[in-house]
mmCIF file of C-alpha atoms in Angstrom:
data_model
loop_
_atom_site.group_PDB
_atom_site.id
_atom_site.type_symbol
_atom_site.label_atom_id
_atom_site.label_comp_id
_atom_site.label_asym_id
_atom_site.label_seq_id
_atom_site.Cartn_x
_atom_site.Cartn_y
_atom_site.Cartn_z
ATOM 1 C CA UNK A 1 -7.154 53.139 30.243
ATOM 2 C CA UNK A 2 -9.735 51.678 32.739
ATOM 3 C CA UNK A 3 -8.490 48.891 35.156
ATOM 4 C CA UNK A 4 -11.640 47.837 36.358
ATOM 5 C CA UNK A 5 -12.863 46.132 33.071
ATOM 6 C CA UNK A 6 -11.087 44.074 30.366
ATOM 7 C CA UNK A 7 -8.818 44.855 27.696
ATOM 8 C CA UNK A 8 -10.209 44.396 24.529
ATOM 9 C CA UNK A 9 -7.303 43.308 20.975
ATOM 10 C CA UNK A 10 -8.812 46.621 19.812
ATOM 11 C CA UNK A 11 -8.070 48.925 22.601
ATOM 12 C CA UNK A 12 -4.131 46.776 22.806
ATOM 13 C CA UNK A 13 -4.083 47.334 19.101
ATOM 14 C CA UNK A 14 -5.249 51.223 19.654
ATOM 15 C CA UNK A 15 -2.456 51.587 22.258
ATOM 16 C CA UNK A 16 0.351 49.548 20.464
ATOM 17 C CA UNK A 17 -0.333 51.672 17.128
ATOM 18 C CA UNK A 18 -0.873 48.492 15.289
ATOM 19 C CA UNK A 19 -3.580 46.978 13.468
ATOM 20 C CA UNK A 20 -5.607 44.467 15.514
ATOM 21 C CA UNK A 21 -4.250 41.867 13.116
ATOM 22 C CA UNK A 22 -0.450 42.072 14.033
ATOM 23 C CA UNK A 23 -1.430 42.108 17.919
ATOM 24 C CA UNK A 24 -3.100 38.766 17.121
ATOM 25 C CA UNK A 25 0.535 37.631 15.326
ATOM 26 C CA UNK A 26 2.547 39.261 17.882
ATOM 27 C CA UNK A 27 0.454 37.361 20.903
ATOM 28 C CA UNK A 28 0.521 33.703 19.254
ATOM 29 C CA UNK A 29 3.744 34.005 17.919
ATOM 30 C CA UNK A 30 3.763 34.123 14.254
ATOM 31 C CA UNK A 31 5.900 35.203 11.655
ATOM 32 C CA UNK A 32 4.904 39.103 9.944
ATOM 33 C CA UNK A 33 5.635 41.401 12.894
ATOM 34 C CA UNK A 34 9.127 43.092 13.531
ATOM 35 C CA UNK A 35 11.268 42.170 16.766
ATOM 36 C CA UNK A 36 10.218 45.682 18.469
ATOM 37 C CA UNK A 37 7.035 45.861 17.455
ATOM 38 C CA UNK A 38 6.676 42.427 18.948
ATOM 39 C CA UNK A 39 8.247 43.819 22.172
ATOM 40 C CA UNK A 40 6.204 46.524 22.708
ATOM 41 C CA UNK A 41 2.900 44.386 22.332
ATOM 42 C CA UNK A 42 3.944 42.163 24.595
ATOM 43 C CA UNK A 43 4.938 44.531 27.264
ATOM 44 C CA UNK A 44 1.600 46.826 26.977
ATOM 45 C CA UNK A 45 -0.436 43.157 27.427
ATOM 46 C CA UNK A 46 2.064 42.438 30.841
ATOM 47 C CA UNK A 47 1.248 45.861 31.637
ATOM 48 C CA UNK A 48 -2.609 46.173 31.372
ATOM 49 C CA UNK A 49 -3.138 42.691 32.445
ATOM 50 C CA UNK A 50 -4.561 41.888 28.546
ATOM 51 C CA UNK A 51 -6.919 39.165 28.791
ATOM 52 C CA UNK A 52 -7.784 37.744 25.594
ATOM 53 C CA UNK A 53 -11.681 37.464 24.722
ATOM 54 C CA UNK A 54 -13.388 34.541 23.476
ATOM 55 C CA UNK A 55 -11.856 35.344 20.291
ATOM 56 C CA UNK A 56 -8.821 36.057 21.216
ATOM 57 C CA UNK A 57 -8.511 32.465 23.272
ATOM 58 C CA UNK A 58 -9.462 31.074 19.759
ATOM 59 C CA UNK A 59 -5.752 32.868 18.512
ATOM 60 C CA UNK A 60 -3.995 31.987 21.590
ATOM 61 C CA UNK A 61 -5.153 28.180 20.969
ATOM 62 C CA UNK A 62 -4.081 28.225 17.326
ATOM 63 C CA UNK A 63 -0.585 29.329 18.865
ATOM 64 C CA UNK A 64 -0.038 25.691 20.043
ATOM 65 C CA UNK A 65 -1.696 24.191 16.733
ATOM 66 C CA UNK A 66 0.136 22.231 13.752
ATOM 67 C CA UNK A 67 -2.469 21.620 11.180
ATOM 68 C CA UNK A 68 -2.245 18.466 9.010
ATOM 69 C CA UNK A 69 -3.310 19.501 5.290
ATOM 70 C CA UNK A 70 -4.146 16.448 3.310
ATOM 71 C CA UNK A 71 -4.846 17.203 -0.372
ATOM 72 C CA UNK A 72 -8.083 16.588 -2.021
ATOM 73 C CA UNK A 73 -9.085 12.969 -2.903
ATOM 74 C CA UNK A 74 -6.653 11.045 -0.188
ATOM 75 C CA UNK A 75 -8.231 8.552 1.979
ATOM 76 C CA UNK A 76 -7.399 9.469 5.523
ATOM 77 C CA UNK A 77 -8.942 6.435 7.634
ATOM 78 C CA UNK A 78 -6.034 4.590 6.833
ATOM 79 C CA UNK A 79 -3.616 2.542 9.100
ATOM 80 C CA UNK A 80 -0.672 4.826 7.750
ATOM 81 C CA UNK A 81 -2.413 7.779 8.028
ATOM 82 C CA UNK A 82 -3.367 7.241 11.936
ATOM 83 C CA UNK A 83 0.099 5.836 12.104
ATOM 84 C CA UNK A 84 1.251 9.250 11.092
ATOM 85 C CA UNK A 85 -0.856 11.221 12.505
ATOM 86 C CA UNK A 86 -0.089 9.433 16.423
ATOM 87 C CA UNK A 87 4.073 9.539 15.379
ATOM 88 C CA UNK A 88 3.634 13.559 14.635
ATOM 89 C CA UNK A 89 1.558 14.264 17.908
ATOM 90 C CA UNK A 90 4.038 13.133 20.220
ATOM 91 C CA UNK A 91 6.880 14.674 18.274
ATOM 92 C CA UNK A 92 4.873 18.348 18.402
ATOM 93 C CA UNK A 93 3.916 17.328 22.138
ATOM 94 C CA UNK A 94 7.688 17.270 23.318
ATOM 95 C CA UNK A 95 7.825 21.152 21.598
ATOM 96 C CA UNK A 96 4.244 22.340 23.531
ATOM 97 C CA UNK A 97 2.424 21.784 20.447
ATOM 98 C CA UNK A 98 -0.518 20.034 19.167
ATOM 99 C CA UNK A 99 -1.353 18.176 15.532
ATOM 100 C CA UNK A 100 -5.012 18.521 13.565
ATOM 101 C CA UNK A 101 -5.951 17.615 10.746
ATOM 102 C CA UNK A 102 -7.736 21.010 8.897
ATOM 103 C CA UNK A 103 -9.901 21.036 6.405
ATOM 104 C CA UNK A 104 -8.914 22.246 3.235
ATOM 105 C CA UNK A 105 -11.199 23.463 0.393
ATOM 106 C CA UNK A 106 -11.503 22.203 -3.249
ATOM 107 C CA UNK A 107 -7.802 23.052 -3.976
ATOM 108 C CA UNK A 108 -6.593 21.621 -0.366
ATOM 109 C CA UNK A 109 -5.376 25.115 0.921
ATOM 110 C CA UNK A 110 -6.456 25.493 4.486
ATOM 111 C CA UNK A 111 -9.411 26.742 6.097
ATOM 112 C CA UNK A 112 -8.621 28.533 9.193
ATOM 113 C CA UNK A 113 -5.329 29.259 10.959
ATOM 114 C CA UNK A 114 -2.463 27.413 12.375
ATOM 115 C CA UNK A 115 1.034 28.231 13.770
ATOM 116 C CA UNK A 116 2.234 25.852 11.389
ATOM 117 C CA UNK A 117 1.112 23.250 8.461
ATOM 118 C CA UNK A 118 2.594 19.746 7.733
ATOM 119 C CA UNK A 119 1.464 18.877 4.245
ATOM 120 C CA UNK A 120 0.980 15.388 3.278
ATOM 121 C CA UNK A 121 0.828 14.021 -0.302
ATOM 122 C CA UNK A 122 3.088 16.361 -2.580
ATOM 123 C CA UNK A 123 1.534 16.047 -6.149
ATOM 124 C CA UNK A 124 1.929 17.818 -9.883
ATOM 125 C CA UNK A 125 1.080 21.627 -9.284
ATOM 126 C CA UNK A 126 0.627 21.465 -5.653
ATOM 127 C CA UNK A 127 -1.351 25.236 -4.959
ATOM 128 C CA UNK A 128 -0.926 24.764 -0.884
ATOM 129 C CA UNK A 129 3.201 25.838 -1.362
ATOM 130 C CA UNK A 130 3.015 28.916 -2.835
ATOM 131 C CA UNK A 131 -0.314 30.107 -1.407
ATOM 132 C CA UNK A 132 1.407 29.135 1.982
ATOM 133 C CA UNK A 133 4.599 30.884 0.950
ATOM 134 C CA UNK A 134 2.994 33.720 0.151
ATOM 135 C CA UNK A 135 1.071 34.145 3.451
ATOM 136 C CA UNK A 136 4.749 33.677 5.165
ATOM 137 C CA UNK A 137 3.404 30.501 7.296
ATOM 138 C CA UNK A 138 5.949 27.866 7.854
ATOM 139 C CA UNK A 139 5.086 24.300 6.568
ATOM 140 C CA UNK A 140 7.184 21.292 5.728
ATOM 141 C CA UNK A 141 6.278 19.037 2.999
ATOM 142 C CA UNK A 142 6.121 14.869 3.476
ATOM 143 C CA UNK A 143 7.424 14.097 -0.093
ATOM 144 C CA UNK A 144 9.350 15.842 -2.748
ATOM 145 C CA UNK A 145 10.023 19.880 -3.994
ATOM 146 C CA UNK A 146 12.673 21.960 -4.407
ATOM 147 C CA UNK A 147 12.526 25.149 -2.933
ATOM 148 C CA UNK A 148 10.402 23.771 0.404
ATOM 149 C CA UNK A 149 11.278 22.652 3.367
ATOM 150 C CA UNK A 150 10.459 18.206 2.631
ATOM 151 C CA UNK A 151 11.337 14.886 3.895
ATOM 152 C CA UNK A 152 10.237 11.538 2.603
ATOM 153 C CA UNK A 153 11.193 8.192 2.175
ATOM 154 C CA UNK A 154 13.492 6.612 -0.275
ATOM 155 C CA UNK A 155 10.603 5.603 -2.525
ATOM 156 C CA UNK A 156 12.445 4.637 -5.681
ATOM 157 C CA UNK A 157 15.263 2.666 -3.888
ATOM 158 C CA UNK A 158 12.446 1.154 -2.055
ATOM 159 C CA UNK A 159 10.577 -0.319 -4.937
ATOM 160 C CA UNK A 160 13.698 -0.845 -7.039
ATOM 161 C CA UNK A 161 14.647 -3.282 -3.735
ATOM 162 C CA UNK A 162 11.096 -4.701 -4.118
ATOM 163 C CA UNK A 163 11.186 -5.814 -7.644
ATOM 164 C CA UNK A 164 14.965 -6.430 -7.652
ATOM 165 C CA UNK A 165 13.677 -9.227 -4.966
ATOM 166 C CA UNK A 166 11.252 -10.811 -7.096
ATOM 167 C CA UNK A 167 13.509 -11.104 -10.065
ATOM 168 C CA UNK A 168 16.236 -12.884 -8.024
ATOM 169 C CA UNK A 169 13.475 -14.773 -7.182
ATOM 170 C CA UNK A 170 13.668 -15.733 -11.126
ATOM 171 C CA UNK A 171 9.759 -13.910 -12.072
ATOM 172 C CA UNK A 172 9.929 -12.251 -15.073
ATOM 173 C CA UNK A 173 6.430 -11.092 -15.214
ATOM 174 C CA UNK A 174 5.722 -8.957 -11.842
ATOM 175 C CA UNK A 175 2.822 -6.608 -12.161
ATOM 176 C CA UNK A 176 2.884 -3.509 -10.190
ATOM 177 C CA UNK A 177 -0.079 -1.945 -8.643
ATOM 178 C CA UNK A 178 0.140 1.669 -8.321
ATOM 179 C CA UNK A 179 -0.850 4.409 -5.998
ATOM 180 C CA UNK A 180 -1.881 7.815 -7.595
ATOM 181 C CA UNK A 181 0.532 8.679 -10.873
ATOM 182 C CA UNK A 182 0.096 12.479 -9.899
ATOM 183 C CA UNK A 183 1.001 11.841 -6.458
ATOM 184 C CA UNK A 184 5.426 11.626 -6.329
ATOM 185 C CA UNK A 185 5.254 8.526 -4.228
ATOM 186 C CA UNK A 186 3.103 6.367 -6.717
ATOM 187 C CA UNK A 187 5.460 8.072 -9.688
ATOM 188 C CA UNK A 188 8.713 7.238 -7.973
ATOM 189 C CA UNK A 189 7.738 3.766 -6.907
ATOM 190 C CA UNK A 190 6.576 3.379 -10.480
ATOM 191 C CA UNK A 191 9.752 4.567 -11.634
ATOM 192 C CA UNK A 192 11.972 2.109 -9.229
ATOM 193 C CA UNK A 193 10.225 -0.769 -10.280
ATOM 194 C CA UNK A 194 11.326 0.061 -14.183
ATOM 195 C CA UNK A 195 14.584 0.617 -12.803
ATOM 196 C CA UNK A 196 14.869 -2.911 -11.666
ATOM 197 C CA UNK A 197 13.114 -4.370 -14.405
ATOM 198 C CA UNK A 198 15.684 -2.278 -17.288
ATOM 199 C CA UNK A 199 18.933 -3.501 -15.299
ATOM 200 C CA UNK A 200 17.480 -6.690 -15.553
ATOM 201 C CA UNK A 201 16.880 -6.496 -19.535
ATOM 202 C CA UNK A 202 12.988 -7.083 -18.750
ATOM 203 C CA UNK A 203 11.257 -4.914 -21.067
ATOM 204 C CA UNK A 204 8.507 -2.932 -19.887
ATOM 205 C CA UNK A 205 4.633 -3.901 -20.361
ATOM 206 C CA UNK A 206 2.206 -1.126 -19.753
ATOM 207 C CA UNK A 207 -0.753 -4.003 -19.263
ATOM 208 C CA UNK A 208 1.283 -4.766 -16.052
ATOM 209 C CA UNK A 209 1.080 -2.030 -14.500
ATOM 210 C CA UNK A 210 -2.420 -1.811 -12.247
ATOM 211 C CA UNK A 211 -4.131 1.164 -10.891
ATOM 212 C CA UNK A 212 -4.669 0.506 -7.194
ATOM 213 C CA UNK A 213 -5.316 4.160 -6.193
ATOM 214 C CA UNK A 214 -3.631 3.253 -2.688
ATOM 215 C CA UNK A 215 -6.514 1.572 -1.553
ATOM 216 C CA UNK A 216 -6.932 -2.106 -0.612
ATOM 217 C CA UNK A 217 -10.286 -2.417 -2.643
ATOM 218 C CA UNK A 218 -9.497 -0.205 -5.832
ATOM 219 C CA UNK A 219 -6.092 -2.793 -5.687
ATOM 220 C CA UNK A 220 -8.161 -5.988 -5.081
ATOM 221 C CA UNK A 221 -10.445 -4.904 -8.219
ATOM 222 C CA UNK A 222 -7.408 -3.975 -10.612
ATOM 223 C CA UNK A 223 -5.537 -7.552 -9.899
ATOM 224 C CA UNK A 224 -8.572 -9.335 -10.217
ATOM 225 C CA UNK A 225 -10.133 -8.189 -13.364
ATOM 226 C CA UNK A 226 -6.352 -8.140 -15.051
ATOM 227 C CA UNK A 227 -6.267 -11.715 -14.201
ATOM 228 C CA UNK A 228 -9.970 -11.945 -15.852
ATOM 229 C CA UNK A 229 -8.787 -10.242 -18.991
ATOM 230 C CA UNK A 230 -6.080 -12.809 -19.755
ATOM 231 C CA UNK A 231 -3.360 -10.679 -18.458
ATOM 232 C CA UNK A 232 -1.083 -13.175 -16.835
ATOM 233 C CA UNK A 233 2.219 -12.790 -13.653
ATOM 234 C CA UNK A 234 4.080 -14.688 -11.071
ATOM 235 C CA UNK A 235 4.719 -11.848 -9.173
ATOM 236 C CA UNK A 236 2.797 -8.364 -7.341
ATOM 237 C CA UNK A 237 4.898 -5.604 -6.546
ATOM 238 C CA UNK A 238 2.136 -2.940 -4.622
ATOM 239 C CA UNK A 239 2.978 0.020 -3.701
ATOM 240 C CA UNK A 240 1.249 0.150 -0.407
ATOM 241 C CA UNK A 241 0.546 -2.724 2.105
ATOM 242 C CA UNK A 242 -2.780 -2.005 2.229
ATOM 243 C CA UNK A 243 -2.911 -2.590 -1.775
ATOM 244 C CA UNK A 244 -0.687 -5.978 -1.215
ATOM 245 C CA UNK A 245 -3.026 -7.204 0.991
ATOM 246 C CA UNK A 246 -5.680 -6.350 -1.578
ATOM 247 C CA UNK A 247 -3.799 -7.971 -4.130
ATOM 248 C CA UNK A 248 -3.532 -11.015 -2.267
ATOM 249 C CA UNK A 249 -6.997 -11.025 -1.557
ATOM 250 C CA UNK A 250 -8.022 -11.099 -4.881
ATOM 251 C CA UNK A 251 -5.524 -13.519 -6.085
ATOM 252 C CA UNK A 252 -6.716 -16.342 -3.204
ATOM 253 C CA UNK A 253 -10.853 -15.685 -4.953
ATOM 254 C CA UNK A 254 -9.000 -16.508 -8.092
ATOM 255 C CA UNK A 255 -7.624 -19.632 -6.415
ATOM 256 C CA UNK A 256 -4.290 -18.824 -6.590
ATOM 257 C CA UNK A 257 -2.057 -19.438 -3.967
ATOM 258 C CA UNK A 258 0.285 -16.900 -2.101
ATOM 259 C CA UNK A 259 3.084 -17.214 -2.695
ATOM 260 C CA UNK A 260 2.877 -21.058 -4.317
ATOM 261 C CA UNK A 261 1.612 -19.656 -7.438
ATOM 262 C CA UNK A 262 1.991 -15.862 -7.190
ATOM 263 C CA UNK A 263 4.547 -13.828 -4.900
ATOM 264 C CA UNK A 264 3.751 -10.595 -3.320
ATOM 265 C CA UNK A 265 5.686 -7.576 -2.172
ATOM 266 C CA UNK A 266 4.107 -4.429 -0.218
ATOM 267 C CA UNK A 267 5.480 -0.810 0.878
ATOM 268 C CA UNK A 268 5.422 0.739 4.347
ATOM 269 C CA UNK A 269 5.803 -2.311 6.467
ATOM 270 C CA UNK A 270 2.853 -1.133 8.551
ATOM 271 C CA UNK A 271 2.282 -3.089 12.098
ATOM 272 C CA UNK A 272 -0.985 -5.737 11.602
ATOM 273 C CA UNK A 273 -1.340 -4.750 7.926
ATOM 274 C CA UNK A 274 2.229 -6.037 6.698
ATOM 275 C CA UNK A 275 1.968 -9.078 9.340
ATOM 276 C CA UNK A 276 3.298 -12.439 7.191
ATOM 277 C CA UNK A 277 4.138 -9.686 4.253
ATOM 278 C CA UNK A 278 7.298 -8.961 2.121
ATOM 279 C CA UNK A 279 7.263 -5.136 2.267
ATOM 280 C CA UNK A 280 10.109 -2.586 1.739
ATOM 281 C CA UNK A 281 10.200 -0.561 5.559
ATOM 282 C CA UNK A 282 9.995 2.776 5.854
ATOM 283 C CA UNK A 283 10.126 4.189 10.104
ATOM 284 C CA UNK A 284 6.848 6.326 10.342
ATOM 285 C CA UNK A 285 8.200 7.887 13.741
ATOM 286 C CA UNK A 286 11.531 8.346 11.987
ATOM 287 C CA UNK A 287 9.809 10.521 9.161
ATOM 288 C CA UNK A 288 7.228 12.279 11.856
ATOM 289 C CA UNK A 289 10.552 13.386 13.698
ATOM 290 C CA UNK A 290 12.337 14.550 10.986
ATOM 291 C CA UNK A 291 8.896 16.087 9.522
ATOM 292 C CA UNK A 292 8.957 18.141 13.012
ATOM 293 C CA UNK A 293 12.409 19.174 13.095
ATOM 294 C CA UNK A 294 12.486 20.513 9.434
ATOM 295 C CA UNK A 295 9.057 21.819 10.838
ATOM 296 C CA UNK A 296 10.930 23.583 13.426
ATOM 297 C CA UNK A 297 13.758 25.179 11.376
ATOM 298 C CA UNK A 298 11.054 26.706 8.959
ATOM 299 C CA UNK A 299 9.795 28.453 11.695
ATOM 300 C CA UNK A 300 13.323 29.873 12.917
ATOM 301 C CA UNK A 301 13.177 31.058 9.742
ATOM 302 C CA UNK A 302 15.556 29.402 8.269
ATOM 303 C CA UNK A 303 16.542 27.738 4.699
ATOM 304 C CA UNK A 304 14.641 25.277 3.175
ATOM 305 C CA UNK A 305 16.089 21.903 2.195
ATOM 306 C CA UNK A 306 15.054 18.565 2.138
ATOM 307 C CA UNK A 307 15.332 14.742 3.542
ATOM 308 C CA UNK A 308 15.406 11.292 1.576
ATOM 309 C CA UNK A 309 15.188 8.522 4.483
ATOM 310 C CA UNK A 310 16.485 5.239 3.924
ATOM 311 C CA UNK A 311 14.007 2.080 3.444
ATOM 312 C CA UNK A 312 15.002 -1.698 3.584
ATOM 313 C CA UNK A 313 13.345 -4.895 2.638
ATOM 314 C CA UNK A 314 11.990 -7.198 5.063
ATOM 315 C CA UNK A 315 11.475 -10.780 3.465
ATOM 316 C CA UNK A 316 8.393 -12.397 4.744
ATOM 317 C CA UNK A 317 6.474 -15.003 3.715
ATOM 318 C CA UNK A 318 4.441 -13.912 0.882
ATOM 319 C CA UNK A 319 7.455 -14.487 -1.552
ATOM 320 C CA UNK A 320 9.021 -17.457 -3.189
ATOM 321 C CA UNK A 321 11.337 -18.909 -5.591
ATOM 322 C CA UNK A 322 9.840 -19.095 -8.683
ATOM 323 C CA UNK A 323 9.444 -22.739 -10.040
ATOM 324 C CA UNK A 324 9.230 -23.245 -13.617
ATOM 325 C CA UNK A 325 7.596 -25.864 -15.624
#
């Protein structure tokens, strides 16, 4: 082989006996290529001085990348989401890698490469885990599945805490604004809130429950036209802070005071957002670490399990005793 020029992946692939594909694997790293095989790319680049082309730099870059895959219809300019997204880039930074956020196409699966993928948002027939299984690329999931490597946060002792605080409170009619019913959080939030309200003998009233789409507007909308209807509460449980802060929005245009006349509880306990706000905490850098570390395991190849993270109410001002008469 000439010295006086450059390398190219085909001529390493030609020499290796490989396809140009598993040089590309073998050089950033990834999962598909045996341990020899591996060994004996690597040592014919050493040898030949294998500098990578332009192309090649783009491989050797996507060595170092994490790719955040958000499914379809999430809002990402969020205060959670950047929240997030900062906690997991200093995580991956302290392992020599970086975090993106990819672009995904109409089913949320990615579009280009990555050494790695942190999902966000585990819903009902989620296509990015097997299509991501099946291409052998290690991922961890933030919410619930069996079978995957996941983490997430207690989100039905959270809200269970949530409305259990409101009925000690003494409210008996606490509506609950939802995220996305497809999505596990909204469900399991959903389902903590019934928890509390069945131990409490409070039967269940579907006009109470609001569609708030985990967005502060979509939530300001569904409390304020439920309160137009006739539909009547002491007390908000929202699943998000940013739909609490919605909520409470709404309910001061209807004149009603927070909490004098109606209480309200949020989830995530996010800095600025949740400021003056009863909200169940959940530790975003807690769940980016774990996310990582699970992260890491799935790339030592190793069995997938899963996290629940413990959440806590923080009483704030936004809640109250409920006074009757």
């Amino acid at each position: 082989m000439m010295r006086d020029r450059k390398l190219t992946i085909k001529e390493l692939a030609r020499l290796a006996n490989v396809s140009v594909g598993t040089v590309s694997r073998a050089l950033n790293d990834r999962p598909g290529v045996r341990a020899e095989t591996r060994a004996r790319i690597l040592e014919l680049a050493r040898a030949h001085n294998f500098v990578p082309n332009l192309a090649a730099r783009e491989l050797v870059g996507q060595s170092t990348l994490v790719g955040l895959l958000v499914p379809p219809g999430v809002p990402r300019y969020t205060p959670y989401f950047s929240l997030l997204l900062e906690a997991l880039g200093e995580e991956l930074w302290r392992l020599g890698l970086r975090v993106a956020e990819v672009p995904g196409d109409s089913r949320g699966l990615p579009l280009g490469q990555a050494r790695g993928y942190i999902l966000l948002g585990a819903h009902d027939h989620d296509p990015r885990l097997e299509a991501l299984r099946q291409q052998g690329v290690p991922f961890v999931l933030i919410g619930v599945q069996e079978g995957v490597f996941w983490v997430a946060p207690d989100d039905v002792g959270g809200a269970y805490q949530a409305t259990r605080h409101l009925l000690e409170l003494g409210h008996r009619a606490i509506a609950h604004v939802t995220g996305y019913l497809h999505h596990q959080a909204g469900r399991e939030r959903l389902q903590g809130y019934r928890k509390a309200l069945g131990e409490a003998g409070i039967p269940f009233r579907p006009d109470l429950v609001l569609d708030g789409k985990f967005q502060a507007l979509a939530a300001y909308r569904a409390v304020r036209q439920a309160w137009e209807r006739g539909v009547r509460f002491t007390a908000v449980f929202a699943a998000s802070d940013e739909m609490a802060q919605g909520a409470w929005a709404a309910l001061e245009d209807l004149g009603l005071g927070v909490p004098a006349q109606v209480s309200v509880v949020g989830f995530d306990d996010l800095p600025e957002v949740g400021e003056g706000l009863t909200t169940v905490h959940q530790d975003i850098p807690i769940l980016a670490r774990e996310a990582v570390a699970l992260l890491k395991e799935a790339m030592e190849g190793k069995e997938p399990y899963g996290k629940r993270l413990p959440v806590w109410l923080v009483p704030r001002g936004s809640t109250a005793r409920r006074e009757v008469g």
